[in-house]
Amino acid sequence: MWCRVVAGCGGGAVRQAPPWPPGRAARLVHLAGAATRTVLLRPPPPHARHLSLGGSLAWQRAKPRAPSALREDAAGSPHRDPPSPPSALATSPRPPTRDDDDCTGAAAAAGDGDADDRRSRPQRWHEVRVEMSELPGIYARLSKIRLTTLVVITAAAGYAMAPVTFDPAVLLLASLGTGLTSCAANTINQYFEVPFDSNMNRTKNRPLVRGQISALHAVTFASVCGVSGLSLLAVLVNPLTAALGAFNLALYTCAYTPLKRLSILNTWLGSVVGAIPPVMGWAAATGSIDTGALLLAALLYSWQFPHFNALSWSLREDYSRGGYRMMSVVDPALCRRVALRHTAALLLLPLLCPPAGLTTWLFPLTCLAPNAYIGVLALRFYTRADRPSARRLFFCSLWYLPTIVLLMILHKARRGGGGAGDAAAAAALPVATPNGRTSGDDLRPEAAPGF
């Protein structure tokens, strides 16, 4: 069979048969099948660049520098080379030979050898220059400073609700240690998610994605924050608070972060992570975990579902590009149902606080207005399933939590009935101390065994 060789610009050679005269349709079909089986490709040359164009892959050859047309002859006088004639390759038909297969095989082997050389080439550290004036802003973005601030506020609320005499030193130490631990967790989370954050509009400007700081620098910052925060909690507050902080750090970085790309259960696990900071504040004050701490944790746990589900609903396309398995992407109906269920739980939790001795009965009464408003927005989000209703629910959740926490602190249950008895009761209250123990431990009710 006569064939002609067509040189391929992408590193391959295709044997293409010449056209047959009309009337030989059967032989033409046979020839077309044979031609498709003779396509030989080899890996791209080492100077080819890999690009992504509109979601498709393309190979682009780097343009070589044009050689100079002047050269010197033996006598030293320069003269111009005559232009080379165009290649006559693939202009005249010739029978295929064994040399063609040998050349193609040799080229493929050479391409494989170049690929092996690239893989065996040692990797070098990429130097990243950072201005000292830019470091505070970079550290703040690595730490997700707004999220860290919310974590510190919830931990301080847990301390404020504890039935002990207020000690500003313990509150400051507990808040600082909790904040440093949160900074470490958020930085490690960003370090692990750089390849995925680069695909999302919401996270593509993070420092590690943009290369504003090296990975080694970020990990060092996270290590310093984590070690210093946990050490501060263990030495200057109490071991229970430090243990809760270490558990939360491991849960966020080693379980929640990888689970985001595996299962929608990441939302439930992330809610557990967000519910632990108020328990840390309570433990910093009392050295134990009581019923009041569990109610605070339940409040934070349920609040995160309408908050995050509404946020993720507006960012479904972004999370899908990043490869994260969120309820809003995998099961939108479940996303709305879960948000509505936990909003209903937020309506019932204030009723449990007075019987537990955490607040007075004025607390559930004053919570009626904000609870009714967020309940209406959650119901609209469930029925309408659109972006405007999700945004309204999300923005409502931003002010709902501080409002409820403030009302809880204002209506905190007081011990004693006033007068001299009130002063005696105040003197009998346990006082938090930096070493983790409290005076009057025998008077503390409902102490959990084993702590």
Short mmCIF file of C-alpha atoms in Angstrom, two decimals:
data_model
loop_
_atom_site.label_atom_id
_atom_site.label_comp_id
_atom_site.label_asym_id
_atom_site.label_seq_id
_atom_site.Cartn_x
_atom_site.Cartn_y
_atom_site.Cartn_z
CA MET A 1 0.00 0.00 0.00
CA TRP A 2 1.39 3.38 -0.96
CA CYS A 3 1.41 6.01 1.77
CA ARG A 4 2.84 9.37 2.31
CA VAL A 5 4.26 10.72 5.57
CA VAL A 6 2.82 13.91 6.99
CA ALA A 7 5.09 15.61 9.51
CA GLY A 8 3.24 16.52 12.68
CA CYS A 9 4.03 19.71 14.57
CA GLY A 10 3.00 18.18 17.93
CA GLY A 11 5.75 15.56 18.05
CA GLY A 12 4.01 12.77 16.08
CA ALA A 13 3.96 11.25 12.64
CA VAL A 14 0.81 10.16 10.79
CA ARG A 15 0.81 7.83 7.83
CA GLN A 16 -1.94 8.99 5.51
CA ALA A 17 -3.01 7.09 2.42
CA PRO A 18 -3.41 8.91 -0.92
CA PRO A 19 -6.92 9.29 -2.33
CA TRP A 20 -8.33 6.39 -4.31
CA PRO A 21 -10.25 6.82 -7.53
CA PRO A 22 -14.05 6.59 -7.34
CA GLY A 23 -15.66 3.19 -7.43
CA ARG A 24 -13.47 1.50 -4.83
CA ALA A 25 -15.52 2.25 -1.76
CA ALA A 26 -14.80 -1.06 -0.04
CA ARG A 27 -11.05 -0.66 -0.37
CA LEU A 28 -11.36 2.96 0.80
CA VAL A 29 -13.12 1.91 4.01
CA HIS A 30 -10.43 -0.69 4.64
CA LEU A 31 -7.74 1.88 4.01
CA ALA A 32 -9.34 4.39 6.43
CA GLY A 33 -9.37 1.78 9.19
CA ALA A 34 -5.75 0.94 8.58
CA ALA A 35 -4.72 4.60 8.54
CA THR A 36 -6.25 5.27 11.96
CA ARG A 37 -4.21 2.44 13.40
CA THR A 38 -0.92 3.82 12.15
CA VAL A 39 -0.96 7.05 14.20
CA LEU A 40 2.19 7.10 16.29
CA LEU A 41 2.59 9.74 18.96
CA ARG A 42 5.40 10.44 21.35
CA PRO A 43 5.54 12.58 24.49
CA PRO A 44 6.04 16.31 23.94
CA PRO A 45 9.58 17.68 23.83
CA PRO A 46 11.10 19.02 27.06
CA HIS A 47 10.65 22.64 25.98
CA ALA A 48 6.89 22.31 25.54
CA ARG A 49 4.63 24.13 27.95
CA HIS A 50 1.43 22.78 29.44
CA LEU A 51 -1.47 25.19 29.31
CA SER A 52 -5.14 25.08 30.26
CA LEU A 53 -7.41 26.84 27.80
CA GLY A 54 -11.09 27.05 28.74
CA GLY A 55 -11.02 23.79 30.66
CA SER A 56 -9.27 21.89 27.83
CA LEU A 57 -5.63 20.88 27.73
CA ALA A 58 -3.27 22.14 25.07
CA TRP A 59 0.42 21.76 24.29
CA GLN A 60 2.26 24.85 23.20
CA ARG A 61 5.80 24.68 21.90
CA ALA A 62 8.08 27.45 23.09
CA LYS A 63 9.34 29.53 20.18
CA PRO A 64 13.11 29.06 19.70
CA ARG A 65 15.34 32.03 19.17
CA ALA A 66 15.81 32.74 15.46
CA PRO A 67 19.37 31.77 14.33
CA SER A 68 21.55 34.44 12.86
CA ALA A 69 21.63 34.51 9.06
CA LEU A 70 25.23 35.78 8.97
CA ARG A 71 28.30 33.63 9.45
CA GLU A 72 32.00 33.93 8.71
CA ASP A 73 33.78 31.83 6.16
CA ALA A 74 37.27 30.45 6.52
CA ALA A 75 38.81 33.75 5.37
CA GLY A 76 36.98 35.69 8.06
CA SER A 77 34.67 37.64 5.74
CA PRO A 78 31.01 37.52 6.65
CA HIS A 79 28.47 36.49 4.10
CA ARG A 80 24.80 35.54 4.15
CA ASP A 81 23.70 31.96 3.79
CA PRO A 82 21.32 31.31 0.93
CA PRO A 83 17.77 30.55 2.02
CA SER A 84 17.16 26.88 2.48
CA PRO A 85 14.61 25.37 0.12
CA PRO A 86 11.31 24.24 1.61
CA SER A 87 11.28 20.72 2.81
CA ALA A 88 10.24 18.24 0.20
CA LEU A 89 9.02 15.91 2.90
CA ALA A 90 5.52 14.58 2.36
CA THR A 91 5.38 15.88 -1.24
CA SER A 92 6.02 12.74 -3.20
CA PRO A 93 4.46 9.41 -2.44
CA ARG A 94 6.78 6.58 -1.55
CA PRO A 95 6.33 3.14 -0.09
CA PRO A 96 6.65 2.82 3.68
CA THR A 97 9.93 1.41 4.88
CA ARG A 98 11.23 -0.09 8.08
CA ASP A 99 13.36 3.02 8.63
CA ASP A 100 10.22 5.08 9.28
CA ASP A 101 9.16 2.81 12.13
CA ASP A 102 12.69 2.80 13.54
CA CYS A 103 12.86 6.60 13.48
CA THR A 104 9.48 6.95 15.12
CA GLY A 105 10.39 4.46 17.84
CA ALA A 106 13.70 6.19 18.46
CA ALA A 107 11.96 9.57 18.76
CA ALA A 108 9.47 8.14 21.25
CA ALA A 109 12.29 6.62 23.27
CA ALA A 110 14.09 9.97 23.26
CA GLY A 111 10.93 11.68 24.50
CA ASP A 112 10.62 9.15 27.33
CA GLY A 113 14.24 9.77 28.24
CA ASP A 114 13.65 13.52 28.41
CA ALA A 115 10.65 12.96 30.67
CA ASP A 116 12.76 10.77 32.97
CA ASP A 117 15.43 13.47 33.09
CA ARG A 118 12.83 16.05 34.10
CA ARG A 119 11.49 13.80 36.85
CA SER A 120 14.96 13.05 38.19
CA ARG A 121 16.02 16.70 38.13
CA PRO A 122 16.42 17.95 41.73
CA GLN A 123 13.82 20.44 42.94
CA ARG A 124 15.01 23.81 44.21
CA TRP A 125 13.52 26.09 46.83
CA HIS A 126 11.78 29.10 45.39
CA GLU A 127 12.80 32.28 47.19
CA VAL A 128 9.91 34.55 48.18
CA ARG A 129 10.76 38.08 49.23
CA VAL A 130 8.37 39.62 51.75
CA GLU A 131 8.45 43.20 52.97
CA MET A 132 8.31 43.58 56.73
CA SER A 133 5.50 46.10 56.41
CA GLU A 134 3.36 43.49 54.62
CA LEU A 135 3.78 40.73 57.21
CA PRO A 136 1.04 41.85 59.63
CA GLY A 137 -1.56 41.86 56.87
CA ILE A 138 -0.36 38.50 55.53
CA TYR A 139 -0.47 36.96 59.00
CA ALA A 140 -3.97 38.35 59.52
CA ARG A 141 -5.21 36.76 56.28
CA LEU A 142 -3.50 33.47 57.10
CA SER A 143 -5.19 33.47 60.50
CA LYS A 144 -8.62 34.41 59.04
CA ILE A 145 -8.67 37.22 61.54
CA ARG A 146 -12.45 37.74 61.49
CA LEU A 147 -13.12 34.06 62.14
CA THR A 148 -10.48 34.02 64.88
CA THR A 149 -12.10 37.08 66.48
CA LEU A 150 -15.46 35.27 66.52
CA VAL A 151 -13.82 32.24 68.15
CA VAL A 152 -12.27 34.42 70.86
CA ILE A 153 -15.62 36.16 71.50
CA THR A 154 -17.43 32.85 71.95
CA ALA A 155 -14.70 31.62 74.31
CA ALA A 156 -15.00 34.84 76.34
CA ALA A 157 -18.77 34.36 76.44
CA GLY A 158 -18.27 30.89 77.87
CA TYR A 159 -16.03 32.36 80.57
CA ALA A 160 -18.54 35.13 81.33
CA MET A 161 -21.39 32.64 81.76
CA ALA A 162 -19.47 30.43 84.19
CA PRO A 163 -20.65 30.61 87.84
CA VAL A 164 -17.39 32.03 89.22
CA THR A 165 -16.13 35.43 90.28
CA PHE A 166 -14.83 37.37 87.29
CA ASP A 167 -11.02 37.44 87.01
CA PRO A 168 -9.70 39.64 84.16
CA ALA A 169 -6.26 37.97 84.15
CA VAL A 170 -7.67 34.49 83.55
CA LEU A 171 -10.03 35.83 80.87
CA LEU A 172 -7.16 37.56 79.07
CA LEU A 173 -4.91 34.49 79.18
CA ALA A 174 -7.68 32.15 78.02
CA SER A 175 -8.65 34.48 75.17
CA LEU A 176 -5.04 34.87 74.04
CA GLY A 177 -4.34 31.15 74.10
CA THR A 178 -7.57 30.35 72.28
CA GLY A 179 -6.84 32.99 69.64
CA LEU A 180 -3.31 31.71 68.99
CA THR A 181 -4.60 28.15 68.63
CA SER A 182 -7.23 29.34 66.16
CA CYS A 183 -4.55 31.18 64.15
CA ALA A 184 -2.54 27.97 63.90
CA ALA A 185 -5.55 25.91 62.80
CA ASN A 186 -6.60 28.38 60.09
CA THR A 187 -3.06 28.68 58.71
CA ILE A 188 -2.61 24.91 58.46
CA ASN A 189 -6.01 24.69 56.78
CA GLN A 190 -4.91 27.17 54.10
CA TYR A 191 -1.61 25.33 53.64
CA PHE A 192 -3.42 22.09 52.83
CA GLU A 193 -5.98 23.70 50.53
CA VAL A 194 -3.75 25.79 48.23
CA PRO A 195 -4.43 23.68 45.07
CA PHE A 196 -8.18 23.86 45.66
CA ASP A 197 -8.37 27.49 46.78
CA SER A 198 -6.74 28.56 43.52
CA ASN A 199 -9.87 27.38 41.64
CA MET A 200 -12.32 29.41 43.74
CA ASN A 201 -13.07 33.10 43.32
CA ARG A 202 -13.65 33.40 47.06
CA THR A 203 -10.21 32.11 48.04
CA LYS A 204 -7.96 32.73 45.03
CA ASN A 205 -6.42 35.85 46.63
CA ARG A 206 -5.21 34.15 49.80
CA PRO A 207 -1.50 34.71 50.57
CA LEU A 208 -0.33 31.16 49.87
CA VAL A 209 -2.29 30.96 46.62
CA ARG A 210 -0.83 34.23 45.34
CA GLY A 211 2.68 33.35 46.51
CA GLN A 212 2.94 36.30 48.89
CA ILE A 213 4.53 34.03 51.48
CA SER A 214 6.34 30.72 51.22
CA ALA A 215 4.86 27.48 52.48
CA LEU A 216 7.76 27.04 54.91
CA HIS A 217 7.13 30.51 56.34
CA ALA A 218 3.42 29.77 56.77
CA VAL A 219 4.03 26.43 58.48
CA THR A 220 6.57 28.05 60.79
CA PHE A 221 4.06 30.75 61.72
CA ALA A 222 1.40 28.10 62.41
CA SER A 223 3.80 26.06 64.55
CA VAL A 224 4.81 29.07 66.64
CA CYS A 225 1.18 30.08 67.19
CA GLY A 226 0.05 26.55 68.03
CA VAL A 227 2.87 25.74 70.45
CA SER A 228 2.73 29.10 72.21
CA GLY A 229 -1.08 29.08 72.47
CA LEU A 230 -1.35 25.56 73.86
CA SER A 231 1.58 26.10 76.23
CA LEU A 232 -0.02 29.28 77.55
CA LEU A 233 -3.30 27.47 78.17
CA ALA A 234 -1.62 24.50 79.84
CA VAL A 235 0.71 26.47 82.13
CA LEU A 236 -1.18 29.67 82.93
CA VAL A 237 -4.84 28.58 82.65
CA ASN A 238 -5.42 24.85 83.26
CA PRO A 239 -4.66 21.52 81.54
CA LEU A 240 -8.33 20.88 80.65
CA THR A 241 -8.55 24.03 78.55
CA ALA A 242 -5.28 23.17 76.83
CA ALA A 243 -6.51 19.64 76.10
CA LEU A 244 -9.70 21.01 74.55
CA GLY A 245 -7.64 23.40 72.43
CA ALA A 246 -5.30 20.64 71.23
CA PHE A 247 -8.26 18.39 70.43
CA ASN A 248 -9.96 21.15 68.46
CA LEU A 249 -6.76 21.95 66.56
CA ALA A 250 -6.32 18.31 65.54
CA LEU A 251 -10.01 17.92 64.69
CA TYR A 252 -9.99 20.98 62.42
CA THR A 253 -6.73 20.29 60.57
CA CYS A 254 -6.59 16.48 60.43
CA ALA A 255 -10.28 15.55 60.15
CA TYR A 256 -12.42 18.45 58.98
CA THR A 257 -10.02 19.80 56.33
CA PRO A 258 -9.59 16.54 54.34
CA LEU A 259 -13.23 15.55 54.88
CA LYS A 260 -14.39 18.63 52.96
CA ARG A 261 -13.42 16.88 49.71
CA LEU A 262 -14.76 13.45 50.71
CA SER A 263 -18.19 13.72 52.31
CA ILE A 264 -20.94 16.16 53.22
CA LEU A 265 -20.42 15.07 56.83
CA ASN A 266 -17.75 17.75 56.98
CA THR A 267 -20.45 20.30 57.89
CA TRP A 268 -21.46 18.37 61.02
CA LEU A 269 -17.83 17.88 62.01
CA GLY A 270 -17.07 21.55 61.41
CA SER A 271 -20.00 22.48 63.66
CA VAL A 272 -18.44 20.43 66.46
CA VAL A 273 -15.21 22.39 65.97
CA GLY A 274 -17.12 25.67 66.27
CA ALA A 275 -18.96 24.52 69.40
CA ILE A 276 -15.81 23.82 71.45
CA PRO A 277 -14.51 27.42 72.07
CA PRO A 278 -17.29 28.37 74.55
CA VAL A 279 -16.58 25.13 76.39
CA MET A 280 -12.92 26.18 76.56
CA GLY A 281 -13.94 29.50 78.12
CA TRP A 282 -16.14 27.73 80.67
CA ALA A 283 -13.36 25.27 81.48
CA ALA A 284 -10.88 28.13 81.90
CA ALA A 285 -13.15 29.63 84.55
CA THR A 286 -14.28 26.52 86.44
CA GLY A 287 -11.79 23.79 85.55
CA SER A 288 -14.67 21.50 84.61
CA ILE A 289 -17.39 20.93 82.01
CA ASP A 290 -20.89 21.45 83.40
CA THR A 291 -24.41 21.53 82.01
CA GLY A 292 -24.12 25.24 81.24
CA ALA A 293 -21.08 24.61 79.05
CA LEU A 294 -22.95 21.94 77.09
CA LEU A 295 -25.90 24.30 76.51
CA LEU A 296 -23.53 26.96 75.16
CA ALA A 297 -21.95 24.36 72.90
CA ALA A 298 -25.38 23.27 71.65
CA LEU A 299 -26.27 26.88 70.85
CA LEU A 300 -23.08 27.35 68.80
CA TYR A 301 -23.52 23.95 67.14
CA SER A 302 -27.05 24.63 65.90
CA TRP A 303 -26.30 28.22 64.86
CA GLN A 304 -23.64 27.12 62.38
CA PHE A 305 -26.06 25.19 60.13
CA PRO A 306 -28.28 28.10 59.02
CA HIS A 307 -25.18 30.29 58.93
CA PHE A 308 -22.97 28.07 56.78
CA ASN A 309 -25.68 26.41 54.69
CA ALA A 310 -26.95 29.82 53.61
CA LEU A 311 -23.40 30.92 52.80
CA SER A 312 -22.56 27.78 50.83
CA TRP A 313 -25.82 28.07 48.88
CA SER A 314 -24.67 31.38 47.43
CA LEU A 315 -21.25 29.88 46.63
CA ARG A 316 -22.32 26.56 45.12
CA GLU A 317 -20.50 27.13 41.84
CA ASP A 318 -17.34 28.16 43.67
CA TYR A 319 -17.34 25.10 45.94
CA SER A 320 -17.99 22.86 42.95
CA ARG A 321 -14.96 24.27 41.12
CA GLY A 322 -12.84 23.76 44.21
CA GLY A 323 -13.86 20.11 44.54
CA TYR A 324 -15.52 20.47 47.96
CA ARG A 325 -18.45 18.18 48.79
CA MET A 326 -20.90 20.53 50.44
CA MET A 327 -24.59 19.89 51.04
CA SER A 328 -25.47 22.80 48.77
CA VAL A 329 -23.60 21.08 45.91
CA VAL A 330 -24.31 17.39 46.52
CA ASP A 331 -27.83 17.53 48.01
CA PRO A 332 -29.44 21.00 47.85
CA ALA A 333 -32.75 19.80 49.35
CA LEU A 334 -30.95 18.36 52.39
CA CYS A 335 -29.05 21.63 52.75
CA ARG A 336 -32.31 23.58 53.16
CA ARG A 337 -33.91 20.97 55.46
CA VAL A 338 -30.93 20.89 57.82
CA ALA A 339 -30.85 24.69 58.02
CA LEU A 340 -34.54 24.75 58.94
CA ARG A 341 -34.21 21.98 61.54
CA HIS A 342 -31.38 23.65 63.42
CA THR A 343 -33.11 27.02 63.26
CA ALA A 344 -36.00 25.33 65.07
CA ALA A 345 -33.48 24.04 67.62
CA LEU A 346 -32.34 27.62 68.19
CA LEU A 347 -35.93 28.47 69.13
CA LEU A 348 -36.05 25.72 71.78
CA LEU A 349 -32.61 26.02 73.37
CA PRO A 350 -33.36 29.27 75.29
CA LEU A 351 -36.16 27.44 77.09
CA LEU A 352 -33.61 25.00 78.57
CA CYS A 353 -31.31 27.65 80.02
CA PRO A 354 -33.43 28.74 83.06
CA PRO A 355 -34.03 25.18 84.37
CA ALA A 356 -30.29 24.53 84.11
CA GLY A 357 -29.56 27.58 86.25
CA LEU A 358 -27.76 29.35 83.42
CA THR A 359 -30.13 32.32 82.91
CA THR A 360 -33.33 33.76 84.28
CA TRP A 361 -36.71 33.33 82.61
CA LEU A 362 -36.39 36.75 81.04
CA PHE A 363 -33.84 35.33 78.62
CA PRO A 364 -36.25 33.15 76.58
CA LEU A 365 -38.77 36.01 76.59
CA THR A 366 -36.31 38.55 75.19
CA CYS A 367 -35.16 36.01 72.59
CA LEU A 368 -38.61 35.74 71.04
CA ALA A 369 -38.12 38.59 68.55
CA PRO A 370 -34.74 37.54 67.08
CA ASN A 371 -35.74 33.88 67.11
CA ALA A 372 -38.98 34.60 65.26
CA TYR A 373 -37.17 36.67 62.64
CA ILE A 374 -34.47 34.09 61.88
CA GLY A 375 -37.16 31.39 61.85
CA VAL A 376 -39.12 33.23 59.16
CA LEU A 377 -35.98 33.68 57.05
CA ALA A 378 -35.07 30.00 57.40
CA LEU A 379 -38.58 29.01 56.30
CA ARG A 380 -38.32 31.27 53.25
CA PHE A 381 -34.96 29.77 52.38
CA TYR A 382 -36.47 26.29 52.63
CA THR A 383 -39.49 27.09 50.45
CA ARG A 384 -37.98 29.43 47.86
CA ALA A 385 -34.52 27.86 47.49
CA ASP A 386 -33.03 30.92 45.81
CA ARG A 387 -29.99 33.07 46.32
CA PRO A 388 -31.73 36.18 47.76
CA SER A 389 -33.38 34.18 50.55
CA ALA A 390 -30.05 32.49 51.32
CA ARG A 391 -28.26 35.84 51.55
CA ARG A 392 -30.90 37.24 53.91
CA LEU A 393 -30.57 34.22 56.20
CA PHE A 394 -26.78 34.47 56.16
CA PHE A 395 -26.67 38.16 57.06
CA CYS A 396 -29.26 37.60 59.76
CA SER A 397 -27.07 34.90 61.31
CA LEU A 398 -24.18 37.39 61.55
CA TRP A 399 -25.99 39.62 64.05
CA TYR A 400 -28.17 36.90 65.59
CA LEU A 401 -25.37 35.14 67.49
CA PRO A 402 -23.89 38.26 69.17
CA THR A 403 -27.40 39.37 70.10
CA ILE A 404 -28.28 36.05 71.76
CA VAL A 405 -24.95 35.88 73.60
CA LEU A 406 -25.37 39.44 74.88
CA LEU A 407 -28.92 38.71 76.08
CA MET A 408 -27.65 35.57 77.78
CA ILE A 409 -24.99 37.52 79.67
CA LEU A 410 -27.47 40.24 80.65
CA HIS A 411 -29.92 37.67 82.03
CA LYS A 412 -27.33 35.44 83.67
CA ALA A 413 -28.66 33.74 86.79
CA ARG A 414 -27.42 35.34 89.99
CA ARG A 415 -26.93 33.49 93.24
CA GLY A 416 -28.37 34.87 96.47
CA GLY A 417 -31.40 37.00 97.23
CA GLY A 418 -29.83 40.37 98.09
CA GLY A 419 -28.62 42.17 101.18
CA ALA A 420 -26.28 40.43 103.59
CA GLY A 421 -27.18 37.05 102.21
CA ASP A 422 -26.18 38.20 98.74
CA ALA A 423 -22.77 39.32 100.00
CA ALA A 424 -22.27 36.01 101.78
CA ALA A 425 -23.21 34.10 98.64
CA ALA A 426 -20.81 36.20 96.59
CA ALA A 427 -18.04 35.43 99.07
CA ALA A 428 -18.82 31.73 98.79
CA LEU A 429 -18.60 31.70 94.99
CA PRO A 430 -15.58 29.87 93.61
CA VAL A 431 -12.89 32.15 92.22
CA ALA A 432 -10.96 31.21 89.09
CA THR A 433 -7.18 31.15 89.51
CA PRO A 434 -4.49 30.95 86.82
CA ASN A 435 -3.30 27.52 87.94
CA GLY A 436 -6.58 25.96 86.84
CA ARG A 437 -8.08 25.32 90.29
CA THR A 438 -10.84 27.33 91.94
CA SER A 439 -11.42 28.27 95.52
CA GLY A 440 -14.55 26.64 96.90
CA ASP A 441 -14.43 23.58 94.64
CA ASP A 442 -16.60 21.71 97.12
CA LEU A 443 -19.39 24.28 96.55
CA ARG A 444 -19.43 23.92 92.76
CA PRO A 445 -22.59 22.03 91.69
CA GLU A 446 -22.84 19.48 88.91
CA ALA A 447 -19.10 18.94 88.53
CA ALA A 448 -18.48 16.40 85.81
CA PRO A 449 -16.59 13.36 87.16
CA GLY A 450 -13.11 12.76 85.82
CA PHE A 451 -12.18 16.41 85.27
#
